[in-house]
mmCIF file of C-alpha atoms in Angstrom:
data_model
loop_
_atom_site.group_PDB
_atom_site.id
_atom_site.type_symbol
_atom_site.label_atom_id
_atom_site.label_comp_id
_atom_site.label_asym_id
_atom_site.label_seq_id
_atom_site.Cartn_x
_atom_site.Cartn_y
_atom_site.Cartn_z
ATOM 1 C CA UNK A 492 -0.025 0.076 0.058
ATOM 2 C CA UNK A 493 1.339 3.460 -0.930
ATOM 3 C CA UNK A 494 2.390 5.738 1.946
ATOM 4 C CA UNK A 495 0.665 9.154 1.875
ATOM 5 C CA UNK A 496 3.001 12.066 1.010
ATOM 6 C CA UNK A 497 2.507 13.709 4.386
ATOM 7 C CA UNK A 498 3.340 10.496 6.165
ATOM 8 C CA UNK A 499 6.470 10.042 4.021
ATOM 9 C CA UNK A 500 7.565 13.503 5.078
ATOM 10 C CA UNK A 501 6.989 12.718 8.736
ATOM 11 C CA UNK A 502 8.971 9.506 8.496
ATOM 12 C CA UNK A 503 11.897 11.217 6.773
ATOM 13 C CA UNK A 504 11.985 14.047 9.363
ATOM 14 C CA UNK A 505 11.990 11.417 12.147
ATOM 15 C CA UNK A 506 14.837 9.498 10.415
ATOM 16 C CA UNK A 507 16.989 12.649 10.091
ATOM 17 C CA UNK A 508 16.447 13.473 13.676
ATOM 18 C CA UNK A 509 17.447 10.016 14.776
ATOM 19 C CA UNK A 510 20.538 10.160 12.542
ATOM 20 C CA UNK A 511 21.711 13.427 14.271
ATOM 21 C CA UNK A 512 21.018 12.009 17.711
ATOM 22 C CA UNK A 513 23.270 9.014 17.108
ATOM 23 C CA UNK A 514 26.159 10.961 15.579
ATOM 24 C CA UNK A 515 25.447 10.842 11.825
ATOM 25 C CA UNK A 516 24.493 13.885 9.586
ATOM 26 C CA UNK A 517 26.479 17.046 8.724
ATOM 27 C CA UNK A 518 29.766 17.547 10.480
ATOM 28 C CA UNK A 519 30.353 20.606 12.658
ATOM 29 C CA UNK A 520 33.497 22.752 12.974
ATOM 30 C CA UNK A 521 36.025 20.925 14.957
ATOM 31 C CA UNK A 522 39.728 20.144 15.202
ATOM 32 C CA UNK A 523 42.099 17.440 15.995
ATOM 33 C CA UNK A 524 42.925 16.321 19.565
ATOM 34 C CA UNK A 525 46.635 16.765 20.017
ATOM 35 C CA UNK A 526 49.447 16.731 22.546
ATOM 36 C CA UNK A 527 50.878 20.158 23.334
ATOM 37 C CA UNK A 528 54.265 20.699 25.124
ATOM 38 C CA UNK A 529 55.377 24.112 26.265
ATOM 39 C CA UNK A 530 59.036 24.507 27.271
ATOM 40 C CA UNK A 531 59.499 20.704 26.767
ATOM 41 C CA UNK A 532 56.658 19.775 29.184
ATOM 42 C CA UNK A 533 53.308 18.263 28.170
ATOM 43 C CA UNK A 534 51.993 18.415 31.730
ATOM 44 C CA UNK A 535 48.429 19.730 31.718
ATOM 45 C CA UNK A 536 48.475 23.588 32.292
ATOM 46 C CA UNK A 537 47.893 26.979 30.891
ATOM 47 C CA UNK A 538 50.761 29.299 29.715
ATOM 48 C CA UNK A 539 50.527 32.947 29.129
ATOM 49 C CA UNK A 540 51.510 34.177 25.602
ATOM 50 C CA UNK A 541 51.853 37.454 23.838
ATOM 51 C CA UNK A 542 52.364 38.082 20.076
ATOM 52 C CA UNK A 543 53.304 40.841 17.670
ATOM 53 C CA UNK A 544 53.206 41.124 13.885
ATOM 54 C CA UNK A 545 54.465 43.482 11.372
ATOM 55 C CA UNK A 546 52.250 44.494 8.295
ATOM 56 C CA UNK A 547 48.691 43.280 8.213
ATOM 57 C CA UNK A 548 46.737 43.025 5.024
ATOM 58 C CA UNK A 549 42.839 42.990 4.822
ATOM 59 C CA UNK A 550 40.627 43.006 1.798
ATOM 60 C CA UNK A 551 37.070 42.575 0.511
ATOM 61 C CA UNK A 552 36.185 42.222 -3.114
ATOM 62 C CA UNK A 553 35.788 46.003 -3.384
ATOM 63 C CA UNK A 554 38.654 47.362 -1.203
ATOM 64 C CA UNK A 555 42.101 46.467 0.177
ATOM 65 C CA UNK A 556 43.736 48.054 3.202
ATOM 66 C CA UNK A 557 46.811 47.558 5.387
ATOM 67 C CA UNK A 558 47.597 47.950 9.100
ATOM 68 C CA UNK A 559 51.048 48.625 10.468
ATOM 69 C CA UNK A 560 50.911 45.780 12.953
ATOM 70 C CA UNK A 561 48.826 43.584 15.203
ATOM 71 C CA UNK A 562 49.458 42.912 18.844
ATOM 72 C CA UNK A 563 48.229 40.311 21.378
ATOM 73 C CA UNK A 564 48.754 42.162 24.704
ATOM 74 C CA UNK A 565 49.820 40.763 28.114
ATOM 75 C CA UNK A 566 46.407 41.644 29.490
ATOM 76 C CA UNK A 567 43.870 40.189 29.260
ATOM 77 C CA UNK A 568 45.942 36.976 29.375
ATOM 78 C CA UNK A 569 45.962 34.856 26.235
ATOM 79 C CA UNK A 570 47.147 31.323 26.750
ATOM 80 C CA UNK A 571 48.589 28.205 25.271
ATOM 81 C CA UNK A 572 47.082 25.002 26.721
ATOM 82 C CA UNK A 573 49.484 22.086 27.301
ATOM 83 C CA UNK A 574 48.646 18.569 27.934
ATOM 84 C CA UNK A 575 47.317 15.550 26.112
ATOM 85 C CA UNK A 576 44.020 15.426 24.159
ATOM 86 C CA UNK A 577 44.006 19.186 23.715
ATOM 87 C CA UNK A 578 41.500 20.743 21.333
ATOM 88 C CA UNK A 579 41.864 24.534 21.955
ATOM 89 C CA UNK A 580 45.545 24.893 21.637
ATOM 90 C CA UNK A 581 45.869 28.721 21.703
ATOM 91 C CA UNK A 582 43.212 31.102 22.995
ATOM 92 C CA UNK A 583 43.456 34.718 21.928
ATOM 93 C CA UNK A 584 41.631 37.026 24.370
ATOM 94 C CA UNK A 585 42.570 40.326 22.795
ATOM 95 C CA UNK A 586 44.194 41.568 19.602
ATOM 96 C CA UNK A 587 44.617 45.210 18.475
ATOM 97 C CA UNK A 588 45.353 46.243 14.875
ATOM 98 C CA UNK A 589 47.349 49.453 14.748
ATOM 99 C CA UNK A 590 47.624 52.011 11.932
ATOM 100 C CA UNK A 591 44.977 50.640 9.683
ATOM 101 C CA UNK A 592 44.775 52.972 6.626
ATOM 102 C CA UNK A 593 41.382 54.149 5.357
ATOM 103 C CA UNK A 594 40.257 57.057 3.327
ATOM 104 C CA UNK A 595 40.049 60.179 5.595
ATOM 105 C CA UNK A 596 42.031 58.596 8.494
ATOM 106 C CA UNK A 597 42.927 55.384 10.325
ATOM 107 C CA UNK A 598 40.579 52.702 11.407
ATOM 108 C CA UNK A 599 40.972 51.500 14.987
ATOM 109 C CA UNK A 600 40.311 47.727 14.726
ATOM 110 C CA UNK A 601 40.322 45.026 17.507
ATOM 111 C CA UNK A 602 39.306 41.494 18.240
ATOM 112 C CA UNK A 603 35.959 41.559 20.103
ATOM 113 C CA UNK A 604 35.557 38.038 21.313
ATOM 114 C CA UNK A 605 38.092 35.213 22.143
ATOM 115 C CA UNK A 606 39.265 33.106 19.299
ATOM 116 C CA UNK A 607 40.802 29.671 19.517
ATOM 117 C CA UNK A 608 43.393 27.882 17.437
ATOM 118 C CA UNK A 609 42.486 24.301 16.629
ATOM 119 C CA UNK A 610 44.702 21.899 14.642
ATOM 120 C CA UNK A 611 43.256 20.449 11.396
ATOM 121 C CA UNK A 612 46.498 18.995 9.946
ATOM 122 C CA UNK A 613 49.033 16.449 10.945
ATOM 123 C CA UNK A 614 51.663 17.076 13.682
ATOM 124 C CA UNK A 615 54.681 15.029 14.725
ATOM 125 C CA UNK A 616 56.862 15.085 17.803
ATOM 126 C CA UNK A 617 59.549 17.016 15.770
ATOM 127 C CA UNK A 618 60.252 20.707 16.648
ATOM 128 C CA UNK A 619 60.135 22.098 13.264
ATOM 129 C CA UNK A 620 56.694 21.164 11.977
ATOM 130 C CA UNK A 621 54.369 23.610 10.312
ATOM 131 C CA UNK A 622 51.034 22.666 11.943
ATOM 132 C CA UNK A 623 47.945 23.769 10.083
ATOM 133 C CA UNK A 624 44.626 24.682 11.765
ATOM 134 C CA UNK A 625 42.039 27.384 12.116
ATOM 135 C CA UNK A 626 41.332 30.284 14.484
ATOM 136 C CA UNK A 627 37.684 29.613 15.328
ATOM 137 C CA UNK A 628 35.330 32.196 16.734
ATOM 138 C CA UNK A 629 37.239 35.038 15.136
ATOM 139 C CA UNK A 630 35.521 38.429 15.280
ATOM 140 C CA UNK A 631 36.940 41.845 14.728
ATOM 141 C CA UNK A 632 35.436 45.326 14.725
ATOM 142 C CA UNK A 633 36.664 48.409 12.940
ATOM 143 C CA UNK A 634 35.280 51.853 13.738
ATOM 144 C CA UNK A 635 36.081 55.508 13.035
ATOM 145 C CA UNK A 636 34.156 58.623 12.088
ATOM 146 C CA UNK A 637 32.699 57.580 8.729
ATOM 147 C CA UNK A 638 32.727 53.802 9.127
ATOM 148 C CA UNK A 639 31.864 50.856 11.403
ATOM 149 C CA UNK A 640 32.021 47.229 10.340
ATOM 150 C CA UNK A 641 32.332 43.756 11.927
ATOM 151 C CA UNK A 642 33.866 40.699 10.427
ATOM 152 C CA UNK A 643 33.127 37.298 12.061
ATOM 153 C CA UNK A 644 33.842 33.554 11.325
ATOM 154 C CA UNK A 645 37.125 31.733 11.201
ATOM 155 C CA UNK A 646 40.523 32.139 9.646
ATOM 156 C CA UNK A 647 43.138 29.646 8.266
ATOM 157 C CA UNK A 648 46.272 29.553 10.462
ATOM 158 C CA UNK A 649 49.482 27.615 10.776
ATOM 159 C CA UNK A 650 52.026 27.446 13.520
ATOM 160 C CA UNK A 651 55.759 27.107 12.565
ATOM 161 C CA UNK A 652 57.293 25.294 15.598
ATOM 162 C CA UNK A 653 60.857 26.198 14.555
ATOM 163 C CA UNK A 654 60.206 29.991 14.482
ATOM 164 C CA UNK A 655 57.278 30.073 16.869
ATOM 165 C CA UNK A 656 55.332 32.132 14.316
ATOM 166 C CA UNK A 657 51.519 31.844 13.806
ATOM 167 C CA UNK A 658 50.672 32.774 10.206
ATOM 168 C CA UNK A 659 47.085 33.828 9.477
ATOM 169 C CA UNK A 660 46.333 33.460 5.743
ATOM 170 C CA UNK A 661 42.535 33.665 5.026
ATOM 171 C CA UNK A 662 42.665 34.314 1.346
ATOM 172 C CA UNK A 663 40.643 33.754 -1.964
ATOM 173 C CA UNK A 664 37.566 35.240 -0.421
ATOM 174 C CA UNK A 665 36.599 31.829 0.716
ATOM 175 C CA UNK A 666 33.581 32.981 2.828
ATOM 176 C CA UNK A 667 34.965 31.861 6.230
ATOM 177 C CA UNK A 668 35.268 35.481 7.495
ATOM 178 C CA UNK A 669 32.151 37.608 6.586
ATOM 179 C CA UNK A 670 31.331 41.300 6.816
ATOM 180 C CA UNK A 671 28.397 42.411 8.817
ATOM 181 C CA UNK A 672 26.923 45.426 10.780
ATOM 182 C CA UNK A 673 28.217 48.066 8.356
ATOM 183 C CA UNK A 674 27.682 51.827 8.952
ATOM 184 C CA UNK A 675 28.794 54.173 6.259
ATOM 185 C CA UNK A 676 32.104 53.055 4.894
ATOM 186 C CA UNK A 677 31.614 54.568 1.463
ATOM 187 C CA UNK A 678 30.574 51.173 0.093
ATOM 188 C CA UNK A 679 34.076 49.970 0.429
ATOM 189 C CA UNK A 680 32.927 47.082 2.700
ATOM 190 C CA UNK A 681 29.468 45.699 2.308
ATOM 191 C CA UNK A 682 27.269 43.376 4.377
ATOM 192 C CA UNK A 683 27.693 39.731 3.327
ATOM 193 C CA UNK A 684 31.079 40.167 1.631
ATOM 194 C CA UNK A 685 33.826 37.660 2.318
ATOM 195 C CA UNK A 686 36.946 39.149 3.788
ATOM 196 C CA UNK A 687 40.679 38.161 3.483
ATOM 197 C CA UNK A 688 43.160 38.598 6.299
ATOM 198 C CA UNK A 689 46.940 37.907 6.323
ATOM 199 C CA UNK A 690 49.646 38.396 8.888
ATOM 200 C CA UNK A 691 52.354 36.629 10.823
ATOM 201 C CA UNK A 692 52.348 36.804 14.689
ATOM 202 C CA UNK A 693 55.528 36.084 16.607
ATOM 203 C CA UNK A 694 54.467 34.132 19.730
ATOM 204 C CA UNK A 695 56.310 34.681 23.040
ATOM 205 C CA UNK A 696 55.681 32.685 26.188
ATOM 206 C CA UNK A 697 57.822 32.989 29.327
ATOM 207 C CA UNK A 698 57.379 29.176 29.729
ATOM 208 C CA UNK A 699 59.075 28.420 26.489
ATOM 209 C CA UNK A 700 58.439 27.228 22.977
ATOM 210 C CA UNK A 701 55.214 25.426 21.833
ATOM 211 C CA UNK A 702 55.393 21.916 20.224
ATOM 212 C CA UNK A 703 52.366 20.076 18.967
ATOM 213 C CA UNK A 704 52.231 16.419 18.232
ATOM 214 C CA UNK A 705 49.381 13.947 17.581
ATOM 215 C CA UNK A 706 47.695 12.427 20.399
#
């Protein structure tokens, strides 16, 4: 006997809900569980870290601009998490972008919520890996007299263990970082546009160098 259309829809909806409840269905943003050592020790702990970059490049499809530098300050404290089975390797509590050039002035820009670095690529016990991942929960706000905008999402990042540099390279307008809440801005940035961001941060922790390996 044929199953009525409404009944088929109900059955399909129940099946989809059941699949999600048991762990099937679309994947969510995540990272690899890894072992993190700081200063040679993988004992569970939290380690303060600061960072500074030189030139920062930002872009939408309609405008490109640069900032003189970016800084992760000593306060509020950003931290590296050491231990085994670590997911959130590096938590950035604050980041300020300095000297961002815009028409008519400079655009003070800053991180407005904590962002976390999660590993998405392989990592070995060696001390010179380039470990790929993402900064999740990334959100920045720029504001000056004729413009306000927010960009939220995630950005591609990689940690060079040999140099202790975290390189952010969100490029090709991939749609991972998206513009919202625009006021003014001369149509240079627009709601819904993808944004590019590139810079290299030199990490410094008083507890020593960061090393990531697979769990």
